[in-house]
Short mmCIF file of C-alpha atoms and ligand atoms in Angstrom, two decimals:
data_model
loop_
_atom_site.label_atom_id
_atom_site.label_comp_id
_atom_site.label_asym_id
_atom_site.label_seq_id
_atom_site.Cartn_x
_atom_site.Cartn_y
_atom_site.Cartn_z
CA UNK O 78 0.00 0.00 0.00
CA UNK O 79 1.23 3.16 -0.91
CA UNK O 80 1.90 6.14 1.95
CA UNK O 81 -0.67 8.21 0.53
CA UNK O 82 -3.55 5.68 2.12
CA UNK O 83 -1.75 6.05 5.63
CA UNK O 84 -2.87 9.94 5.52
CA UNK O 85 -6.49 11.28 6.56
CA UNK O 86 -8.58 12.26 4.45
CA UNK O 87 -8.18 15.60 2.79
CA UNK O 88 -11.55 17.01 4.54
CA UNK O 89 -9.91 15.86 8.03
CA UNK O 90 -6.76 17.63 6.80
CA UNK O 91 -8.52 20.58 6.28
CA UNK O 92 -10.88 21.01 9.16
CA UNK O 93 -7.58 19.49 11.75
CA UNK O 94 -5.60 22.76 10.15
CA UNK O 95 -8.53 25.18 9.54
CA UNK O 96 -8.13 26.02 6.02
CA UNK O 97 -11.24 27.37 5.56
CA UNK O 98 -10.66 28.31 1.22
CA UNK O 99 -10.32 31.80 0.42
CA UNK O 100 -11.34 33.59 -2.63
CA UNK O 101 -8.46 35.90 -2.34
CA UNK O 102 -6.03 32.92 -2.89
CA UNK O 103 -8.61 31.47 -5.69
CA UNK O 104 -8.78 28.41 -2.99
CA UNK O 105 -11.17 25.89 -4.70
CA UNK O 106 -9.69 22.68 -3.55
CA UNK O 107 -9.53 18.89 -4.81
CA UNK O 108 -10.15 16.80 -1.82
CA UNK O 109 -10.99 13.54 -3.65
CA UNK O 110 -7.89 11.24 -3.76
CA UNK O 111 -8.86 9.36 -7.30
CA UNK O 112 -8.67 12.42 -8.95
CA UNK O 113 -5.81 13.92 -7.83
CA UNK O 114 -4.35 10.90 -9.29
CA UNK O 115 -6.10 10.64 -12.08
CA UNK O 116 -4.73 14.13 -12.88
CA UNK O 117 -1.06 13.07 -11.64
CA UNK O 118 -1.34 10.33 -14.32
CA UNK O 119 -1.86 12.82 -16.80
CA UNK O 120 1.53 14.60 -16.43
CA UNK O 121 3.22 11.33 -17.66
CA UNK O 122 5.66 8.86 -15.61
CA UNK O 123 7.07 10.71 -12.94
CA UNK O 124 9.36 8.70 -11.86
CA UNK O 125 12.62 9.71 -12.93
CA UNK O 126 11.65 13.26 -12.85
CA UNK O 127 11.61 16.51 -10.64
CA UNK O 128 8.30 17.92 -10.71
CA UNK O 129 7.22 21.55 -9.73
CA UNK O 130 3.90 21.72 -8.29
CA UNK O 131 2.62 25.70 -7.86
CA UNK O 132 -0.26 26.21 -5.48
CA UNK O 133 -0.25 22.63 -3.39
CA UNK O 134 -2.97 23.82 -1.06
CA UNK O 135 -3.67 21.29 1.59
CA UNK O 136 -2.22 19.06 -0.71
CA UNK O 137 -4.54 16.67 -2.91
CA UNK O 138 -2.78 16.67 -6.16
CA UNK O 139 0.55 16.61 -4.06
CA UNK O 140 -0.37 13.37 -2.95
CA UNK O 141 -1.31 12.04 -5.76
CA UNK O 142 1.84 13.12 -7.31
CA UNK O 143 3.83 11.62 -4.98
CA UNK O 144 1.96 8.61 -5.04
CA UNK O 145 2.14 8.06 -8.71
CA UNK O 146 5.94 7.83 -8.08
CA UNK O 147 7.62 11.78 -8.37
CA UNK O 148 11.28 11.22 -8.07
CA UNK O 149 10.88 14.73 -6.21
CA UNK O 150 7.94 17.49 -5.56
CA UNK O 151 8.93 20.87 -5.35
CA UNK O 152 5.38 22.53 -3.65
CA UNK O 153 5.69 26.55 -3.66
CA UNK O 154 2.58 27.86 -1.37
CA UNK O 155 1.50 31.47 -1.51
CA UNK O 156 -0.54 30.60 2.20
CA UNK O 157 1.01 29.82 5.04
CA UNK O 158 -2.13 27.92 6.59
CA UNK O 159 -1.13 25.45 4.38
CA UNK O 160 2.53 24.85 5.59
CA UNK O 161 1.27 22.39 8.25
CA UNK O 162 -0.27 19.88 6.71
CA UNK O 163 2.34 20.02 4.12
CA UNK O 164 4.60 19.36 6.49
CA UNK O 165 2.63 16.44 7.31
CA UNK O 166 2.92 14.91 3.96
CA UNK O 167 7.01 15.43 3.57
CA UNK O 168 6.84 13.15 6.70
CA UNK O 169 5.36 10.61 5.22
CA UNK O 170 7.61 10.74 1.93
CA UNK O 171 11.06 11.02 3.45
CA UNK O 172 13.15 13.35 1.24
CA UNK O 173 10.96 13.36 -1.58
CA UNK O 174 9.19 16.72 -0.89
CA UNK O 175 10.03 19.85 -0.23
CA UNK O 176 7.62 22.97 -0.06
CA UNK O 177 8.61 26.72 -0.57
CA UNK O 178 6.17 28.95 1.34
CA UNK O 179 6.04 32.39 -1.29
CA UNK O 180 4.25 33.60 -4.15
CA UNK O 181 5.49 31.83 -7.58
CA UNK O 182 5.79 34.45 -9.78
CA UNK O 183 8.41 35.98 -7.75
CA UNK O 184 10.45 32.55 -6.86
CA UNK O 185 12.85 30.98 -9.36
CA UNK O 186 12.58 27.57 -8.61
CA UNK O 187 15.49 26.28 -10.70
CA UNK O 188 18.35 26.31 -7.94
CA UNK O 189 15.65 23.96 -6.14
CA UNK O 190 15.20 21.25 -9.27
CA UNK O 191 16.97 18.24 -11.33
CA UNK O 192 16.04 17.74 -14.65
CA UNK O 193 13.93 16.10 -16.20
CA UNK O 194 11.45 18.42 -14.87
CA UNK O 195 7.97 18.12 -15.05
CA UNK O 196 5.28 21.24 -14.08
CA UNK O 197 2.06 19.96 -12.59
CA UNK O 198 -0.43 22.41 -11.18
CA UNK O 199 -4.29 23.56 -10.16
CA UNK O 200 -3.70 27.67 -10.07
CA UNK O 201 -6.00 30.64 -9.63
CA UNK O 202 -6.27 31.47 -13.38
CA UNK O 203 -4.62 34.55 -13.36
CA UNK O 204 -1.62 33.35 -11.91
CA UNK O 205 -1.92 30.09 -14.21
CA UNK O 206 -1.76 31.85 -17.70
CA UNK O 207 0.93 34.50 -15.99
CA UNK O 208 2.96 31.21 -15.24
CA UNK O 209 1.95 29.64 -18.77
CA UNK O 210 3.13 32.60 -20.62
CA UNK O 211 6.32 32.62 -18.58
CA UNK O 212 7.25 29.44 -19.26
CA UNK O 213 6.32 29.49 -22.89
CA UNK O 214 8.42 31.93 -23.96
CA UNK O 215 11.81 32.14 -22.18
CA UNK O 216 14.35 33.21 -24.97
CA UNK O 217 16.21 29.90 -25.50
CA UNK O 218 14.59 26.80 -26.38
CA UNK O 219 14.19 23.85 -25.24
CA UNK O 220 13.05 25.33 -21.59
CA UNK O 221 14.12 23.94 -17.96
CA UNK O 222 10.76 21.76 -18.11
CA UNK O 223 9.58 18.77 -20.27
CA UNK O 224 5.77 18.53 -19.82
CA UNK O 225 2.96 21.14 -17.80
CA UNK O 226 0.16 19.48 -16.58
CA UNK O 227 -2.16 22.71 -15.87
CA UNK O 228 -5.66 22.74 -14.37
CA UNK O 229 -7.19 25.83 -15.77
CA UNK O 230 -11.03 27.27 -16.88
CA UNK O 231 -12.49 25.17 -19.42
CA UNK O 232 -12.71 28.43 -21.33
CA UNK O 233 -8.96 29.14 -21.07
CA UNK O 234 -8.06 25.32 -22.02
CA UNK O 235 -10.12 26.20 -24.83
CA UNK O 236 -8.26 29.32 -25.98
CA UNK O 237 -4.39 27.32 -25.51
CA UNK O 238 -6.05 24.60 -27.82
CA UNK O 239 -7.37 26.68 -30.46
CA UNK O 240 -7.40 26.68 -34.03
CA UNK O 241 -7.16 29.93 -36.33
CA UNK O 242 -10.48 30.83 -37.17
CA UNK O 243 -12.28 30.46 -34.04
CA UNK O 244 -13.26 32.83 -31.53
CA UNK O 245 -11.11 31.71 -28.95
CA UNK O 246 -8.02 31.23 -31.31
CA UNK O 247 -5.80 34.46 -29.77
CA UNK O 248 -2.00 34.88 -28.21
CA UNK O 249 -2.47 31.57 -25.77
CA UNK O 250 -2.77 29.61 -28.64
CA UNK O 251 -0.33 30.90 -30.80
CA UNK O 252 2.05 30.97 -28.05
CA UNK O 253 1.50 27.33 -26.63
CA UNK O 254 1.66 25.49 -29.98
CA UNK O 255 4.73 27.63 -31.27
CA UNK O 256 6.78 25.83 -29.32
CA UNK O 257 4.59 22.60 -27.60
CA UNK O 258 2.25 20.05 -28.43
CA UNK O 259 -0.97 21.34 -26.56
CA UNK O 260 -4.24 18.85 -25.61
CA UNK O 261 -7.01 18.97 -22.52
CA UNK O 262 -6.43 15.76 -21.24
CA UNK O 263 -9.38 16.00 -18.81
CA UNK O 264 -12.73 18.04 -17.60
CA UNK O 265 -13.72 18.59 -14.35
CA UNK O 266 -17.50 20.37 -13.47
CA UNK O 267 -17.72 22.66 -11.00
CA UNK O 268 -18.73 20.09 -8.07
CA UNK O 269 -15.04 18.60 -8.36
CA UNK O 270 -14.12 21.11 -6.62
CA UNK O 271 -14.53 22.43 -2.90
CA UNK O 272 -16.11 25.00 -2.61
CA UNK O 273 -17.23 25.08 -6.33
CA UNK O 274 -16.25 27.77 -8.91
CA UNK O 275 -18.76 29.45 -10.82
CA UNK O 276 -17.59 27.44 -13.94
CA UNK O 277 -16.47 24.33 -15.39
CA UNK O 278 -12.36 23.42 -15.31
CA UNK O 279 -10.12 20.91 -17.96
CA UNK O 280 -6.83 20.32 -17.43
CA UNK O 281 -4.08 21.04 -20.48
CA UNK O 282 -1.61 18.45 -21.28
CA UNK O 283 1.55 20.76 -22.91
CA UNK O 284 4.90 18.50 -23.97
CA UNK O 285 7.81 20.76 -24.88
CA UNK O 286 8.79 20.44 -28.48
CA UNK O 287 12.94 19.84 -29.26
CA UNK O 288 12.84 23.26 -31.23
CA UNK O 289 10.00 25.97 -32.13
CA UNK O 290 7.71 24.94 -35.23
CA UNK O 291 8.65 27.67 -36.70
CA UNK O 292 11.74 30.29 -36.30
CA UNK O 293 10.99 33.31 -34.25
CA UNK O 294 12.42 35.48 -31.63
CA UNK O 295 10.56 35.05 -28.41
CA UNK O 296 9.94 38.31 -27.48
CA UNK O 297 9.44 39.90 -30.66
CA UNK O 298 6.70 37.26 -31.51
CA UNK O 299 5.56 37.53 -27.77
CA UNK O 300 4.59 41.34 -28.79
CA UNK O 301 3.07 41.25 -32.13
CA UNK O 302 0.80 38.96 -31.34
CA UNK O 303 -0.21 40.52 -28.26
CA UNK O 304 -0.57 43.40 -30.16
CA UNK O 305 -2.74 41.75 -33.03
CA UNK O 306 -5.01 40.43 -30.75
CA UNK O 307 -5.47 43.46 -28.66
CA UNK O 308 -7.41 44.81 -31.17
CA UNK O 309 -9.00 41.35 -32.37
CA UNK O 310 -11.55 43.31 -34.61
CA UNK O 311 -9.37 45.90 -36.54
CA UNK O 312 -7.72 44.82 -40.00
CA UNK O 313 -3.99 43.91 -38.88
CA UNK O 314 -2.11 47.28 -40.77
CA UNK O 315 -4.14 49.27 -37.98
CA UNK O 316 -3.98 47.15 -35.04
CA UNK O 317 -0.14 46.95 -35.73
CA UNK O 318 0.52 50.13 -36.98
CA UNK O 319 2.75 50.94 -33.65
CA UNK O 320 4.91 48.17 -34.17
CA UNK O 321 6.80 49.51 -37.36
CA UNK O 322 6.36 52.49 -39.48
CA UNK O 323 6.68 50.12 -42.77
CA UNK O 324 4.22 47.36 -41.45
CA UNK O 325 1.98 46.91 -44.46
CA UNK O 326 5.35 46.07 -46.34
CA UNK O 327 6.23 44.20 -43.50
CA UNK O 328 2.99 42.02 -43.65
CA UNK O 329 3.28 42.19 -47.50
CA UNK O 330 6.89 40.55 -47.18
CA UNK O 331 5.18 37.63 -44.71
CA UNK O 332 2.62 36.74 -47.14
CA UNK O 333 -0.20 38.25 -44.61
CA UNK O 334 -2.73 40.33 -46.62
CA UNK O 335 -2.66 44.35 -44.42
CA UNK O 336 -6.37 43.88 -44.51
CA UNK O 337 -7.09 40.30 -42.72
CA UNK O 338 -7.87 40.20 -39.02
CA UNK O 339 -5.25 38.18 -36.42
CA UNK O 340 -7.80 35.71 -35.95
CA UNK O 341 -7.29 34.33 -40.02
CA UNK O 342 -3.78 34.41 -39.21
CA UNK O 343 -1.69 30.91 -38.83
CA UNK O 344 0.97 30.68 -36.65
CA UNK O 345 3.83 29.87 -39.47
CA UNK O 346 2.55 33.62 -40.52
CA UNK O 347 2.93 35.38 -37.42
CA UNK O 348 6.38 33.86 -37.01
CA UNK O 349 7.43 34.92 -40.26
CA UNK O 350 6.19 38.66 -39.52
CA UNK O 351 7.65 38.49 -36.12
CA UNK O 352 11.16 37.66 -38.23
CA UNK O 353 10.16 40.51 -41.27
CA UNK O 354 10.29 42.68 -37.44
CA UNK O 355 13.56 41.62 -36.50
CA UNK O 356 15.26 42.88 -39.34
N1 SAM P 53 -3.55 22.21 -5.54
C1 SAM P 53 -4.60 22.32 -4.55
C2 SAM P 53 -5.77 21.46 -4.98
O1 SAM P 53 -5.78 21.07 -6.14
O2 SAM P 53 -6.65 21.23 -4.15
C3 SAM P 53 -5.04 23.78 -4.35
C4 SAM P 53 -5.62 24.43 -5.57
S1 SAM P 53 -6.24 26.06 -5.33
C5 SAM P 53 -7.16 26.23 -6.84
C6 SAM P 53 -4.88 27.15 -5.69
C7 SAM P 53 -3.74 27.15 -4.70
O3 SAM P 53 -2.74 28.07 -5.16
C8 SAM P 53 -4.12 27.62 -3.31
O4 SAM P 53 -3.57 26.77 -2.34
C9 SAM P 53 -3.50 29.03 -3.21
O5 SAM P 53 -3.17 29.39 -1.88
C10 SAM P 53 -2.28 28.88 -4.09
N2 SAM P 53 -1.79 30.12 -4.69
C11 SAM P 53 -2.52 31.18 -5.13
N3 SAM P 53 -1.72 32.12 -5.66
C12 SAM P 53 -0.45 31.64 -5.57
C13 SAM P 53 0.84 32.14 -5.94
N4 SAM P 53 0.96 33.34 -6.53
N5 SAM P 53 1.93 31.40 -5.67
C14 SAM P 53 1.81 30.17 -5.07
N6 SAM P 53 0.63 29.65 -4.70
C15 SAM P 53 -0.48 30.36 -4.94
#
């Protein structure tokens, strides 16, 4: 039997330690056991990896994590509430996790890790796509981590899966399938959750690619098609105009028509304007 059966039950854990869920913290926790596994499965075999887990909470997907065989869990925890029964877990996993109390988008985590690393996390969604971005576009490629297993809105899955075309086809998209392979592996309704968001959640399945799909630089790419999108509506020589004083030669010389709109755009065309920018 594995240690994470000799642990209460995640609603013992969190009445024992009072972690009543705050919205501040977008606390909506996973206290079932079967799922937090079933979502551990999803990030692939853990075994000989690292993994980062943002946002452990009292600590559901943490077990299951560890459970499903993590070589190593590094847990960073904005709340210290949570320390505790963390705590409680690392004692039952000798030397196999260790939990950073501090807000993730201000802790490099690297010093902490041993590749292969794997990301695995259920965020507040502002901090998840903040995190997403990050790791998506450091400048060199491949990046520290080989897989992120990220529970997010269904409607935010939706836009990091997205096809040109569709409404939510925008920067997330282009962004994660630049440089990964990008899939919801899983939904979740509200009721999965305690207490239960508003709206329904999937989780995102993204595996690193060796090398971009297409060349680009990271940043420059990063900021057109923020820019395109921006202004979703407007023909792309006027929602760009800022970024060069030439751009409807610029588009011209990518083989994008000045008059389409960023949504008709593929991503082999924004990387070839984001390289037309570069020179
Ligand atoms: N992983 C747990 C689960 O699945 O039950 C908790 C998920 S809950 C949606 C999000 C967690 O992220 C909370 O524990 C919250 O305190 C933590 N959190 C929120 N903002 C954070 C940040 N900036 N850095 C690290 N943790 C954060």
């Amino acid at each position: 039997m594995s240690a994470i059966d000799t642990l209460p039950p995640l609603r013992e854990v969190i009445a024992s330690h009072q972690l009543s869920a705050r919205k501040s913290l977008g606390q909506n926790f996973l206290l079932d056991l079967n799922l937090t596994a079933k979502i551990a499965r999803q990030a692939g075999t853990l075994s000989e990896c690292d993994v980062l887990e943002i946002g452990p909470g009292p600590g559901g997907l943490t077990r299951g994590l560890l459970a499903e065989g993590a070589r190593r869990v590094l847990a960073i925890e904005k709340d210290p509430r949570c320390l505790p029964a963390l705590a409680e877990i690392a004692a039952a996993h000798p030397g196999r996790l260790e939990v950073i109390n501090g807000d993730a988008l201000e802790i490099d985590p690297l010093a902490h890790l041993r590749p292969p690393i794997r990301i695995a996390a259920n965020l507040p969604y502002n901090v998840g796509t903040e995190l997403l971005v990050r790791w998506l576009t450091p400048r060199d490629w491949p990046p520290f981590w080989q897989s992120l297993t990220l529970m997010f809105q269904r409607e935010v899955a939706e836009r990091i899966v997205a096809k040109p075309g569709t409404k939510a086809y925008g920067r997330l998209a282009l962004l994660a399938q630049w440089r990964a392979e990008a899939r919801i592996v899983m939904s979740l309704p509200p009721e999965a959750f305690t207490p239960p968001p508003k709206v329904s959640s999937a989780v995102v399945h993204l595996t690193a690619l060796p090398e971009p799909r297409f060349p680009a630089d990271a940043a420059i790419l990063s900021r057109v098609v923020a820019a395109a999108f921006n202004q979703r509506r407007k023909m792309l020589r006027a929602a760009l105009k800022g970024q060069a004083p030439d751009i409807e030669d610029r588009l011209i010389s990518a083989g994008i028509k000045p008059t389409e709109r960023a949504e008709q755009v593929p991503l082999e065309a924004f990387c070839a304007l984001a390289r037309e920018l570069e020179r």
